[in-house]
CSV table of C-alpha atoms in Angstrom, one decimal:
chain,number,residue,atom,x,y,z
A,1331,MET,CA,-11.0,-26.1,6.4
A,1332,ASN,CA,-12.8,-23.7,4.1
A,1333,GLN,CA,-11.7,-24.4,0.5
A,1334,LYS,CA,-11.3,-20.7,-0.2
A,1335,LEU,CA,-9.2,-20.3,2.9
A,1336,LYS,CA,-7.0,-23.2,1.6
A,1337,GLU,CA,-6.5,-21.5,-1.7
A,1338,ASN,CA,-5.6,-18.2,0.0
A,1339,ILE,CA,-3.1,-19.8,2.3
A,1340,SER,CA,-1.6,-21.6,-0.8
A,1341,GLU,CA,-1.3,-18.2,-2.5
A,1342,SER,CA,0.3,-16.7,0.6
A,1343,LEU,CA,2.8,-19.6,0.8
A,1344,SER,CA,3.9,-18.9,-2.8
A,1345,ALA,CA,4.3,-15.2,-1.9
A,1346,VAL,CA,6.2,-15.5,1.3
A,1347,LEU,CA,8.5,-18.5,0.4
A,1348,PRO,CA,10.8,-16.6,-2.0
A,1349,ILE,CA,11.6,-13.9,0.5
A,1350,THR,CA,12.2,-16.5,3.2
A,1351,ILE,CA,14.6,-18.4,0.9
A,1352,THR,CA,16.4,-15.2,0.0
A,1353,VAL,CA,17.0,-14.3,3.6
A,1354,LEU,CA,18.2,-17.9,4.3
A,1355,VAL,CA,20.8,-17.6,1.5
A,1356,ILE,CA,22.0,-14.2,2.7
A,1357,SER,CA,22.3,-15.6,6.3
A,1358,VAL,CA,24.4,-18.5,5.1
A,1359,PHE,CA,26.8,-16.7,2.8
A,1360,LEU,CA,27.0,-13.0,3.9
A,1361,VAL,CA,25.4,-12.3,7.3
A,1362,PRO,CA,25.6,-15.3,9.7
A,1363,MET,CA,22.7,-15.3,12.1
A,1364,GLU,CA,22.2,-17.0,15.5
A,1365,ILE,CA,20.0,-20.0,15.2
A,1366,GLY,CA,17.5,-18.4,17.6
A,1367,THR,CA,17.2,-15.2,15.5
A,1368,PHE,CA,16.6,-17.3,12.3
A,1369,ALA,CA,14.1,-19.5,14.2
A,1370,MET,CA,12.2,-16.3,15.1
A,1371,PHE,CA,12.3,-15.3,11.4
A,1372,LEU,CA,10.9,-18.7,10.3
A,1373,VAL,CA,8.1,-18.6,12.9
A,1374,GLY,CA,7.3,-15.1,11.7
A,1375,ALA,CA,7.1,-16.4,8.1
A,1376,VAL,CA,4.7,-19.1,9.0
A,1377,MET,CA,2.5,-16.6,10.8
A,1378,LEU,CA,2.6,-14.3,7.7
A,1379,ILE,CA,1.4,-17.2,5.5
A,1380,PHE,CA,-1.6,-18.0,7.7
A,1381,GLY,CA,-2.3,-14.4,8.5
A,1382,MET,CA,-2.4,-13.4,4.8
A,1383,GLY,CA,-4.7,-16.3,4.1
A,1384,PHE,CA,-7.2,-15.4,6.8
A,1385,PHE,CA,-7.0,-11.7,5.9
A,1386,GLN,CA,-7.7,-12.1,2.2
A,1387,LEU,CA,-10.7,-14.3,2.9
A,1388,GLY,CA,-12.0,-11.9,5.6
A,1389,THR,CA,-11.7,-8.8,3.4
A,1390,GLU,CA,-13.5,-10.6,0.5
A,1391,ILE,CA,-16.6,-11.4,2.5
A,1392,SER,CA,-16.7,-8.3,4.8
A,1393,MET,CA,-14.6,-5.2,3.9
A,1394,THR,CA,-15.4,-5.4,0.2
A,1395,PRO,CA,-19.2,-5.7,0.4
A,1396,LEU,CA,-19.2,-3.0,3.1
A,1397,GLY,CA,-17.2,-0.6,1.1
A,1398,GLU,CA,-19.3,-1.1,-2.0
A,1399,GLY,CA,-22.5,-0.8,-0.1
A,1400,ILE,CA,-21.5,2.5,1.5
A,1401,GLY,CA,-20.3,3.7,-1.9
A,1402,VAL,CA,-23.6,3.0,-3.5
A,1403,GLN,CA,-25.6,4.6,-0.8
A,1404,LEU,CA,-23.4,7.7,-0.6
A,1405,SER,CA,-23.6,8.3,-4.4
A,1406,LYS,CA,-27.4,8.4,-4.2
A,1407,SER,CA,-27.2,11.3,-1.8
A,1408,LYS,CA,-28.5,14.6,-3.2
A,1409,LYS,CA,-26.9,16.7,-0.4
A,1410,ILE,CA,-23.3,17.3,-1.3
A,1411,ILE,CA,-22.4,18.8,2.1
A,1412,LEU,CA,-23.7,15.7,3.8
A,1413,LEU,CA,-21.8,13.5,1.4
A,1414,ILE,CA,-18.5,15.4,2.0
A,1415,LEU,CA,-18.9,15.3,5.8
A,1416,SER,CA,-19.7,11.6,5.8
A,1417,VAL,CA,-16.7,10.7,3.6
A,1418,PHE,CA,-14.4,12.9,5.7
A,1419,ILE,CA,-15.4,11.1,8.8
A,1420,ILE,CA,-15.1,7.7,7.2
A,1421,GLY,CA,-11.6,8.6,5.8
A,1422,ALA,CA,-10.4,9.8,9.1
A,1423,VAL,CA,-11.7,6.8,11.1
A,1424,ILE,CA,-10.3,4.1,8.8
A,1425,THR,CA,-6.9,5.9,8.8
A,1426,ILE,CA,-6.7,6.1,12.6
A,1427,ALA,CA,-7.6,2.4,12.5
A,1428,GLU,CA,-4.8,1.6,10.1
A,1429,PRO,CA,-2.1,-0.5,11.9
A,1430,ASP,CA,0.5,0.1,9.1
A,1431,LEU,CA,0.4,3.8,10.0
A,1432,GLN,CA,1.0,3.1,13.7
A,1433,VAL,CA,3.9,0.9,12.8
A,1434,LEU,CA,5.5,3.8,10.9
A,1435,ALA,CA,4.7,6.3,13.6
A,1436,ASP,CA,6.2,4.2,16.3
A,1437,GLN,CA,9.6,4.1,14.4
A,1438,MET,CA,9.6,7.9,13.9
A,1439,PRO,CA,11.9,9.9,16.1
A,1440,ALA,CA,11.2,13.6,16.8
A,1441,ILE,CA,7.5,13.5,16.0
A,1442,PRO,CA,5.0,12.2,18.7
A,1443,SER,CA,3.2,9.1,17.3
A,1444,ASN,CA,-0.3,10.3,18.2
A,1445,LEU,CA,0.3,13.7,16.6
A,1446,LEU,CA,1.5,12.0,13.3
A,1447,VAL,CA,-1.5,9.6,13.2
A,1448,TRP,CA,-4.0,12.4,13.8
A,1449,ILE,CA,-2.4,14.7,11.2
A,1450,VAL,CA,-2.4,12.0,8.6
A,1451,ALA,CA,-6.0,11.1,9.4
A,1452,VAL,CA,-7.1,14.7,8.7
A,1453,GLY,CA,-5.1,14.6,5.5
A,1454,VAL,CA,-7.0,11.5,4.3
A,1455,GLY,CA,-10.3,12.9,5.6
A,1456,ILE,CA,-9.8,15.9,3.4
A,1457,CYS,CA,-8.7,14.2,0.2
A,1458,LEU,CA,-11.1,11.2,0.2
A,1459,PRO,CA,-14.2,13.4,-0.4
A,1460,LEU,CA,-12.2,15.0,-3.2
A,1461,ALA,CA,-11.7,11.6,-4.7
A,1462,VAL,CA,-15.4,10.7,-4.4
A,1463,LEU,CA,-16.5,14.0,-6.0
A,1464,ARG,CA,-14.1,13.3,-8.9
A,1465,ILE,CA,-16.0,10.1,-9.7
A,1466,LEU,CA,-19.4,11.7,-9.3
A,1467,PHE,CA,-18.6,14.7,-11.4
A,1468,LYS,CA,-16.3,12.8,-13.9
A,1469,ILE,CA,-13.2,15.0,-13.3
A,1470,ASN,CA,-10.1,13.9,-15.2
A,1471,LEU,CA,-7.9,11.9,-12.8
A,1472,SER,CA,-4.6,12.8,-14.5
A,1473,LEU,CA,-5.3,16.5,-14.3
A,1474,LEU,CA,-6.3,16.4,-10.7
A,1475,LEU,CA,-3.2,14.4,-9.7
A,1476,MET,CA,-1.0,16.9,-11.6
A,1477,ILE,CA,-2.5,19.8,-9.6
A,1478,LEU,CA,-2.2,17.9,-6.2
A,1479,TYR,CA,1.5,16.9,-6.8
A,1480,PHE,CA,2.4,20.4,-8.0
A,1481,ILE,CA,1.2,21.6,-4.6
A,1482,VAL,CA,3.1,18.8,-2.9
A,1483,ILE,CA,6.4,19.7,-4.7
A,1484,LEU,CA,5.9,23.4,-4.0
A,1485,LEU,CA,5.3,22.7,-0.3
A,1486,SER,CA,8.3,20.4,0.0
A,1487,PHE,CA,10.6,23.3,-0.8
A,1488,LEU,CA,9.2,25.2,2.2
A,1489,THR,CA,9.5,22.3,4.6
A,1490,PRO,CA,12.7,21.3,6.5
A,1491,ASN,CA,14.6,18.6,4.7
A,1492,ASP,CA,14.2,16.0,7.4
A,1493,PHE,CA,10.4,16.2,7.1
A,1494,VAL,CA,10.2,15.6,3.4
A,1495,PRO,CA,11.0,11.8,3.4
A,1496,VAL,CA,8.7,11.4,6.4
A,1497,ALA,CA,5.9,13.2,4.6
A,1498,PHE,CA,6.1,11.0,1.5
A,1499,ASP,CA,6.5,7.9,3.7
A,1500,SER,CA,3.2,8.8,5.5
A,1501,GLY,CA,1.4,8.8,2.2
A,1502,GLY,CA,2.5,5.3,1.4
A,1503,ALA,CA,2.0,3.9,4.9
A,1504,THR,CA,-1.6,5.2,5.1
A,1505,THR,CA,-2.8,2.8,2.5
A,1506,GLY,CA,-2.4,-0.4,4.3
A,1507,PRO,CA,-4.4,-3.6,4.9
A,1508,ILE,CA,-7.3,-1.9,6.6
A,1509,THR,CA,-7.8,1.1,4.3
A,1510,VAL,CA,-7.0,-0.4,0.9
A,1511,PRO,CA,-9.8,-3.0,0.7
A,1512,PHE,CA,-12.4,-0.6,2.0
A,1513,ILE,CA,-11.4,2.4,-0.2
A,1514,LEU,CA,-11.1,0.2,-3.3
A,1515,ALA,CA,-14.5,-1.2,-2.7
A,1516,LEU,CA,-15.9,2.3,-2.0
A,1517,GLY,CA,-14.7,3.4,-5.4
A,1518,VAL,CA,-16.3,0.5,-7.1
A,1519,GLY,CA,-19.6,1.1,-5.3
A,1520,ILE,CA,-19.7,4.8,-6.2
A,1521,ALA,CA,-18.8,4.2,-9.8
A,1522,SER,CA,-21.4,1.4,-10.2
A,1523,VAL,CA,-24.2,3.9,-9.8
A,1524,ARG,CA,-23.0,5.7,-13.0
A,1525,SER,CA,-24.2,4.0,-16.2
A,1526,ASP,CA,-21.7,5.5,-18.7
A,1527,LYS,CA,-18.9,3.6,-20.4
A,1528,ASN,CA,-16.1,5.2,-18.3
A,1529,ALA,CA,-17.6,4.2,-14.9
A,1530,SER,CA,-15.4,1.2,-14.4
A,1531,ASP,CA,-12.3,3.2,-15.3
A,1532,ASP,CA,-13.1,5.9,-12.7
A,1533,SER,CA,-13.6,3.3,-10.0
A,1534,PHE,CA,-9.9,3.4,-9.4
A,1535,GLY,CA,-8.0,6.4,-8.1
A,1536,LEU,CA,-9.4,6.8,-4.6
A,1537,VAL,CA,-6.3,5.3,-3.0
A,1538,ALA,CA,-4.1,7.5,-5.2
A,1539,ILE,CA,-5.8,10.8,-4.2
A,1540,SER,CA,-6.2,9.7,-0.5
A,1541,SER,CA,-2.4,9.0,-0.4
A,1542,VAL,CA,-1.7,12.7,-1.3
A,1543,GLY,CA,-3.6,14.0,1.7
A,1544,PRO,CA,-1.1,12.7,4.3
A,1545,ILE,CA,1.9,14.0,2.3
A,1546,LEU,CA,0.4,17.5,2.3
A,1547,ALA,CA,-0.6,17.4,6.0
A,1548,VAL,CA,2.9,16.3,7.2
A,1549,LEU,CA,4.6,18.9,4.9
A,1550,LEU,CA,2.4,21.5,6.5
A,1551,LEU,CA,3.2,20.1,9.9
A,1552,GLY,CA,6.9,20.4,9.1
A,1553,ILE,CA,6.6,24.1,8.3
A,1554,PHE,CA,4.9,24.9,11.7
A,1555,PHE,CA,6.1,22.2,14.1
A,1556,ARG,CA,9.4,22.2,15.8
A,1557,PRO,CA,10.5,18.6,16.4
A,1558,THR,CA,12.0,17.4,19.6
A,1559,ASP,CA,15.4,15.7,19.7
A,1560,THR,CA,14.0,12.3,20.7
A,1561,PRO,CA,16.5,9.6,19.6
A,1562,TYR,CA,15.6,6.7,17.4
A,1563,THR,CA,14.9,3.5,19.4
A,1564,PRO,CA,16.6,0.6,17.5
A,1565,VAL,CA,14.8,-2.7,17.0
A,1566,GLU,CA,15.3,-5.0,20.0
A,1567,PHE,CA,17.0,-8.3,19.3
A,1568,LEU,CA,15.5,-11.1,21.3
A,1569,HIS,CA,18.0,-13.7,22.4
A,1570,VAL,CA,16.4,-17.1,22.5
A,1571,ALA,CA,18.1,-20.5,23.0
A,1572,THR,CA,15.4,-23.1,22.5
A,1573,THR,CA,12.3,-23.6,20.4
A,1574,GLN,CA,10.3,-23.1,23.6
A,1575,ASP,CA,11.9,-19.7,24.1
A,1576,VAL,CA,10.9,-18.8,20.5
A,1577,MET,CA,7.2,-19.7,21.1
A,1578,HIS,CA,7.3,-17.9,24.4
A,1579,GLU,CA,8.4,-14.7,22.8
A,1580,PHE,CA,5.7,-14.8,20.2
A,1581,MET,CA,3.0,-15.7,22.8
A,1582,LEU,CA,4.2,-12.9,25.0
A,1583,GLU,CA,3.7,-10.3,22.2
A,1584,LEU,CA,0.6,-11.8,20.7
A,1585,PRO,CA,-1.8,-10.2,23.2
A,1586,HIS,CA,-0.3,-6.7,22.4
A,1587,TYR,CA,-1.1,-7.1,18.7
A,1588,ALA,CA,-4.4,-8.7,19.4
A,1589,LYS,CA,-5.4,-5.6,21.4
A,1590,GLU,CA,-3.9,-3.2,18.7
A,1591,VAL,CA,-5.8,-4.9,15.9
A,1592,ALA,CA,-9.0,-5.0,17.9
A,1593,ILE,CA,-8.8,-1.2,18.3
A,1594,SER,CA,-8.2,-1.0,14.6
A,1595,ILE,CA,-11.1,-3.2,13.6
A,1596,LEU,CA,-13.6,-1.8,16.1
A,1597,PRO,CA,-14.3,1.5,14.2
A,1598,ILE,CA,-15.0,-0.5,11.0
A,1599,GLY,CA,-17.3,-2.7,12.9
A,1600,LEU,CA,-19.2,0.3,14.4
A,1601,LEU,CA,-19.4,1.7,10.9
A,1602,PHE,CA,-20.9,-1.5,9.6
A,1603,LEU,CA,-23.4,-1.5,12.5
A,1604,ILE,CA,-24.5,2.1,11.9
A,1605,PHE,CA,-24.7,1.7,8.2
A,1606,GLN,CA,-26.8,-1.5,8.5
A,1607,LEU,CA,-29.2,0.2,11.0
A,1608,VAL,CA,-29.7,3.2,8.7
A,1609,SER,CA,-29.9,1.5,5.3
A,1610,ARG,CA,-31.0,-2.1,6.1
A,1611,ARG,CA,-29.0,-3.1,3.0
A,1612,TYR,CA,-27.9,-6.6,4.1
A,1613,HIS,CA,-30.3,-9.4,5.0
A,1614,HIS,CA,-29.7,-11.5,8.1
A,1615,ARG,CA,-27.7,-14.2,6.5
A,1616,GLN,CA,-25.4,-11.8,4.7
A,1617,SER,CA,-24.9,-9.8,7.9
A,1618,VAL,CA,-23.8,-12.9,9.8
A,1619,ARG,CA,-21.4,-13.8,6.9
A,1620,MET,CA,-19.9,-10.3,7.1
A,1621,ILE,CA,-19.4,-10.6,10.8
A,1622,ILE,CA,-17.6,-13.9,10.3
A,1623,GLY,CA,-15.5,-12.0,7.6
A,1624,PHE,CA,-14.5,-9.4,10.2
A,1625,LEU,CA,-13.4,-12.2,12.5
A,1626,TYR,CA,-11.3,-13.7,9.7
A,1627,THR,CA,-9.8,-10.3,9.0
A,1628,TYR,CA,-9.0,-9.8,12.7
A,1629,ILE,CA,-7.3,-13.2,13.0
A,1630,GLY,CA,-5.3,-12.6,9.8
A,1631,LEU,CA,-4.1,-9.2,10.9
A,1632,VAL,CA,-3.1,-10.3,14.4
A,1633,LEU,CA,-1.0,-13.2,12.9
A,1634,PHE,CA,0.5,-11.0,10.2
A,1635,LEU,CA,1.5,-8.1,12.4
A,1636,THR,CA,2.9,-10.3,15.1
A,1637,GLY,CA,4.9,-12.3,12.5
A,1638,VAL,CA,6.4,-9.3,10.8
A,1639,SER,CA,7.1,-7.2,13.9
A,1640,ILE,CA,8.7,-10.0,16.0
A,1641,GLY,CA,10.2,-12.2,13.3
A,1642,PHE,CA,11.0,-9.9,10.4
A,1643,ALA,CA,11.8,-6.4,11.7
A,1644,PRO,CA,14.9,-7.5,13.8
A,1645,VAL,CA,16.2,-9.5,10.8
A,1646,GLY,CA,15.8,-6.5,8.5
A,1647,SER,CA,17.8,-4.3,10.9
A,1648,LEU,CA,20.5,-6.9,11.4
A,1649,LEU,CA,21.0,-7.5,7.6
A,1650,GLY,CA,21.2,-3.7,7.0
A,1651,SER,CA,23.7,-3.0,9.8
A,1652,GLU,CA,25.9,-6.0,9.2
A,1653,LEU,CA,26.2,-5.6,5.4
A,1654,ALA,CA,26.8,-1.9,5.7
A,1655,ALA,CA,29.6,-2.5,8.1
A,1656,SER,CA,31.3,-5.1,5.9
A,1657,LYS,CA,33.4,-4.7,2.8
A,1658,TYR,CA,30.4,-5.8,0.8
A,1659,LYS,CA,28.3,-2.8,1.5
A,1660,TRP,CA,27.7,-2.0,-2.2
A,1661,LEU,CA,26.1,-5.5,-2.5
A,1662,LEU,CA,23.2,-3.9,-0.5
A,1663,ILE,CA,21.9,-2.4,-3.8
A,1664,PRO,CA,21.4,-5.7,-5.7
A,1665,ILE,CA,20.4,-7.6,-2.5
A,1666,GLY,CA,17.9,-4.9,-1.8
A,1667,MET,CA,16.5,-5.2,-5.3
A,1668,LEU,CA,16.2,-8.9,-4.9
A,1669,ILE,CA,14.4,-8.5,-1.6
A,1670,GLY,CA,12.1,-5.8,-3.1
A,1671,TYR,CA,11.2,-8.1,-6.0
A,1672,PHE,CA,9.9,-10.8,-3.8
A,1673,ILE,CA,8.7,-8.9,-0.7
A,1674,VAL,CA,5.9,-7.0,-2.5
A,1675,LYS,CA,4.1,-10.2,-3.2
A,1676,ALA,CA,3.8,-10.7,0.6
A,1677,GLU,CA,1.9,-7.4,1.1
A,1678,PRO,CA,-1.6,-8.5,2.1
A,1679,ALA,CA,-3.4,-5.7,0.2
A,1680,ILE,CA,-1.6,-6.5,-3.1
A,1681,GLN,CA,-3.8,-9.5,-3.7
A,1682,VAL,CA,-6.9,-7.5,-2.8
A,1683,LEU,CA,-5.9,-5.0,-5.5
A,1684,ASN,CA,-5.2,-7.7,-8.0
A,1685,HIS,CA,-8.5,-9.4,-7.5
A,1686,GLN,CA,-10.3,-6.0,-7.8
A,1687,VAL,CA,-8.5,-5.2,-11.1
A,1688,ASP,CA,-9.3,-8.7,-12.4
A,1689,ASN,CA,-13.0,-8.3,-11.5
A,1690,VAL,CA,-13.4,-4.8,-12.9
A,1691,THR,CA,-11.6,-5.4,-16.1
A,1692,GLY,CA,-13.1,-8.8,-16.7
A,1693,GLY,CA,-9.7,-10.5,-16.7
A,1694,SER,CA,-8.2,-8.3,-19.4
A,1695,ILE,CA,-5.6,-7.1,-17.0
A,1696,ALA,CA,-4.3,-10.4,-15.4
A,1697,ALA,CA,-3.1,-10.7,-11.8
A,1698,SER,CA,0.2,-12.2,-13.1
A,1699,SER,CA,0.9,-9.1,-15.2
A,1700,MET,CA,0.2,-6.8,-12.2
A,1701,ASN,CA,2.4,-8.9,-10.0
A,1702,ALA,CA,5.3,-8.8,-12.5
A,1703,CYS,CA,5.0,-5.0,-12.9
A,1704,LEU,CA,4.8,-4.3,-9.1
A,1705,SER,CA,7.7,-6.7,-8.4
A,1706,ILE,CA,9.9,-4.9,-11.0
A,1707,GLY,CA,8.9,-1.5,-9.7
A,1708,VAL,CA,9.5,-2.3,-6.0
A,1709,ALA,CA,12.8,-3.9,-6.9
A,1710,ILE,CA,14.0,-0.6,-8.4
A,1711,SER,CA,12.6,1.3,-5.4
A,1712,VAL,CA,14.5,-0.7,-2.8
A,1713,GLY,CA,17.7,-0.5,-4.9
A,1714,LEU,CA,17.4,3.3,-4.9
A,1715,ALA,CA,16.6,3.3,-1.2
A,1716,MET,CA,19.8,1.3,-0.5
A,1717,LEU,CA,21.7,3.8,-2.7
A,1718,ARG,CA,20.3,6.7,-0.6
A,1719,ALA,CA,21.1,5.0,2.7
A,1720,ILE,CA,24.7,4.4,1.6
A,1721,THR,CA,25.5,7.7,-0.1
A,1722,GLY,CA,23.1,10.1,1.6
A,1723,ILE,CA,21.7,11.3,-1.8
A,1724,SER,CA,18.7,13.7,-1.3
A,1725,ILE,CA,15.3,12.2,-1.9
A,1726,TYR,CA,14.5,15.2,-4.2
A,1727,TRP,CA,16.8,13.7,-6.9
A,1728,ILE,CA,14.5,10.7,-7.1
A,1729,ILE,CA,11.1,11.8,-6.0
A,1730,ILE,CA,10.7,14.9,-8.2
A,1731,PRO,CA,11.8,13.3,-11.5
A,1732,GLY,CA,9.9,10.1,-10.7
A,1733,TYR,CA,6.6,11.9,-10.2
A,1734,LEU,CA,7.1,14.1,-13.2
A,1735,ILE,CA,7.6,10.9,-15.3
A,1736,ALA,CA,4.6,9.3,-13.8
A,1737,LEU,CA,2.4,12.3,-14.4
A,1738,LEU,CA,3.7,12.7,-17.9
A,1739,LEU,CA,2.9,9.1,-18.7
A,1740,SER,CA,-0.7,9.6,-17.4
A,1741,ARG,CA,-1.4,11.8,-20.4
A,1742,PHE,CA,-0.7,8.9,-22.8
A,1743,VAL,CA,-2.0,5.7,-21.2
A,1744,PRO,CA,-5.7,4.4,-21.2
A,1745,LYS,CA,-7.7,6.0,-18.4
A,1746,ILE,CA,-8.1,2.8,-16.4
A,1747,PHE,CA,-4.3,2.3,-16.1
A,1748,ILE,CA,-3.9,5.8,-14.5
A,1749,GLY,CA,-6.1,4.9,-11.6
A,1750,ILE,CA,-4.7,1.4,-11.2
A,1751,ALA,CA,-1.1,2.7,-11.4
A,1752,PHE,CA,-1.5,5.4,-8.8
A,1753,ASP,CA,-3.6,3.1,-6.5
A,1754,SER,CA,-0.9,0.3,-6.8
A,1755,GLY,CA,1.8,2.7,-5.5
A,1756,GLY,CA,-0.1,3.1,-2.2
A,1757,VAL,CA,-1.0,-0.5,-2.0
A,1758,ALA,CA,2.6,-1.8,-2.6
A,1759,SER,CA,4.0,0.2,0.4
A,1760,GLY,CA,2.3,-1.8,3.2
A,1761,PRO,CA,3.3,-3.3,6.5
A,1762,MET,CA,6.1,-5.4,4.9
A,1763,THR,CA,7.8,-2.2,3.8
A,1764,SER,CA,7.4,-0.6,7.3
A,1765,THR,CA,8.5,-3.6,9.3
A,1766,PHE,CA,11.2,-5.1,7.1
A,1767,LEU,CA,12.5,-2.6,4.5
A,1768,LEU,CA,12.5,0.4,6.8
A,1769,PRO,CA,14.5,-1.3,9.5
A,1770,LEU,CA,16.8,-2.6,6.8
A,1771,CYS,CA,17.5,1.0,5.6
A,1772,ILE,CA,17.7,2.3,9.2
A,1773,GLY,CA,20.3,-0.4,10.0
A,1774,VAL,CA,22.4,0.7,7.0
A,1775,SER,CA,22.1,4.4,7.9
A,1776,GLU,CA,23.0,3.8,11.6
A,1777,SER,CA,26.0,1.6,10.7
A,1778,LEU,CA,27.4,4.2,8.4
A,1779,GLY,CA,26.7,7.1,10.8
A,1780,GLY,CA,24.1,8.8,8.5
A,1781,ASN,CA,21.1,10.9,9.2
A,1782,ILE,CA,18.2,8.4,9.8
A,1783,MET,CA,15.5,11.0,9.2
A,1784,ALA,CA,16.9,12.1,5.9
A,1785,ASP,CA,18.6,9.0,4.6
A,1786,ALA,CA,16.6,6.0,5.9
A,1787,PHE,CA,13.1,7.3,5.9
A,1788,GLY,CA,11.9,7.7,2.4
A,1789,VAL,CA,12.0,4.0,1.5
A,1790,VAL,CA,8.2,3.7,1.8
A,1791,ALA,CA,7.8,6.7,-0.5
A,1792,LEU,CA,10.1,5.1,-3.1
A,1793,VAL,CA,8.2,1.9,-2.9
A,1794,ALA,CA,5.0,3.9,-3.6
A,1795,LEU,CA,6.6,5.7,-6.5
A,1796,THR,CA,8.0,3.2,-9.0
A,1797,PRO,CA,4.8,1.1,-9.4
A,1798,LEU,CA,3.2,4.3,-10.8
A,1799,ILE,CA,5.7,4.2,-13.7
A,1800,ALA,CA,5.8,0.4,-14.1
A,1801,VAL,CA,2.1,-0.1,-14.3
A,1802,GLN,CA,1.7,2.8,-16.8
A,1803,ILE,CA,4.4,1.4,-19.0
A,1804,MET,CA,2.4,-1.8,-18.9
A,1805,GLY,CA,-0.6,0.3,-20.0
A,1806,LEU,CA,1.4,1.7,-23.0
A,1807,ILE,CA,2.3,-1.9,-24.0
A,1808,TYR,CA,-1.3,-2.9,-23.6
A,1809,LYS,CA,-2.5,0.0,-25.7
A,1810,ARG,CA,0.0,-0.8,-28.4
A,1811,LYS,CA,-0.9,-4.5,-28.5
A,1812,ALA,CA,-4.6,-3.6,-28.7
A,1813,ALA,CA,-3.9,-1.2,-31.6
A,1814,VAL,CA,-2.0,-3.8,-33.5
A,1815,ALA,CA,-4.8,-6.4,-32.9
A,1816,LEU,CA,-7.5,-4.0,-34.1
A,1817,ARG,CA,-5.4,-2.9,-37.1
A,1818,ASN,CA,-5.0,-6.5,-38.2
A,1819,ALA,CA,-8.7,-7.1,-37.7
A,1820,VAL,CA,-9.7,-4.0,-39.7
A,1821,LEU,CA,-7.2,-4.7,-42.4
A,1822,ALA,CA,-8.9,-8.0,-42.9
A,1823,SER,CA,-12.2,-6.2,-43.5
A,1824,GLU,CA,-10.4,-3.4,-45.5
A,1825,ASP,CA,-11.9,-0.7,-43.5
A,1826,LEU,CA,-8.9,1.7,-42.8
A,1827,ASN,CA,-11.2,4.6,-41.8
A,1828,GLU,CA,-12.2,2.7,-38.7
A,1829,ILE,CA,-8.5,2.4,-37.6
A,1830,GLU,CA,-8.0,6.2,-37.8
A,1831,GLU,CA,-11.2,6.9,-35.9
A,1832,TRP,CA,-10.3,4.5,-33.2
A,1833,GLU,CA,-6.7,5.8,-32.8
A,1834,ASP,CA,-8.0,9.4,-32.5
A,1835,SER,CA,-10.6,8.4,-29.9
A,1836,ASP,CA,-10.2,9.1,-26.1
A,1837,ASP,CA,-10.8,5.4,-25.2
A,1838,VAL,CA,-7.2,4.4,-26.1
């Protein structure tokens, strides 16, 4: 077996094992499960581990080079209209290909799945060129995000309440395992053409701006579209008696996800083919390597999506409904926080972001620090989502203060942390959130007789929100430690003027 693949599978094991143990403990002490249900969960966990391993290796040798290559070529274009049109098409195509969005759309009552996917694709297609132009023309990311989220908050007051959580969830679900590696690499490629000192800082932020497009698009849809009364279709529980039944169920569903992922990967493959024919950027050996990378990515996504959809989604729904119906329903908040803390590490695109951050910053922002920040942030998110599902608190009371705090912090942290923070929010809310945490919240809401659209949907949005604050707080700590280290170094040379000049500079 490829040594790199072994390392990736080992990383995946360490990411998936904690959430598996957590669910096992809950099933023993609080929510007893049938052996068949838990066996399905365990097989799903194994598929997650191998799926994440293949996916990470595949994106590293295919999606990342392709995104960077396209970014470099686009940034050399002197025709702005052609650049905008090209990026719009790329943004819309990769969004339609995003399986995470399809998972969310399939669970959405009232809005036809295809309509939601196309509306979200248009939203990304409009905002991704804006993100690219920001890098090329050196527009301040914090200021641009403030303007965009001001428009979002304004539109949210004009949209029916049931649409608001759905809109924010769409923004989080758009940035999944297909779009994130490509968009992150696209940003690095575009920024690499610039030779100024802030180029690496500006390479982040494309995911952040792209995530706003779907929110705006769905909010506008809510203003003009009259939803149908289609009821929510609950997650189906598969009753299995033997290990052979377990494997039969997974093998029965595997072709469905193999076809779905093939449809998702095909547009990216065609994009690679067209780009290679036009630019001749990659030599023969590198092209073969990238094709193998696409195959790894395909295998990884098939295993991952089959595992979470068949093994994890029913368990999430079961835990939510059973705990909500019991006298221990308030335990959902700490249990949700514990699940959130561990589950974010199992998101396939998280490791892609961490490696990207490590490469761009030369290791100064460690993957362990990023993991800790994201885990804490998502733990708080899921705790708040459980509180909403139990009490029916409006999402406005969390989303608006949350984004105001995040945008305010962006005026005080180093530039690179702004892009990383807002990118990490979209990356954290991936398929694990859509296929485990969302059914968990829906199960709670259904059991308590709540409004699913208003109370359960919104968990993806909350998972996308708190990392923005957590990572920027890490940025403030980083800034403070750097200031203390420099002060000590300068004091040793008795050059106090250098301290004052540095503290007043824009680089901190």
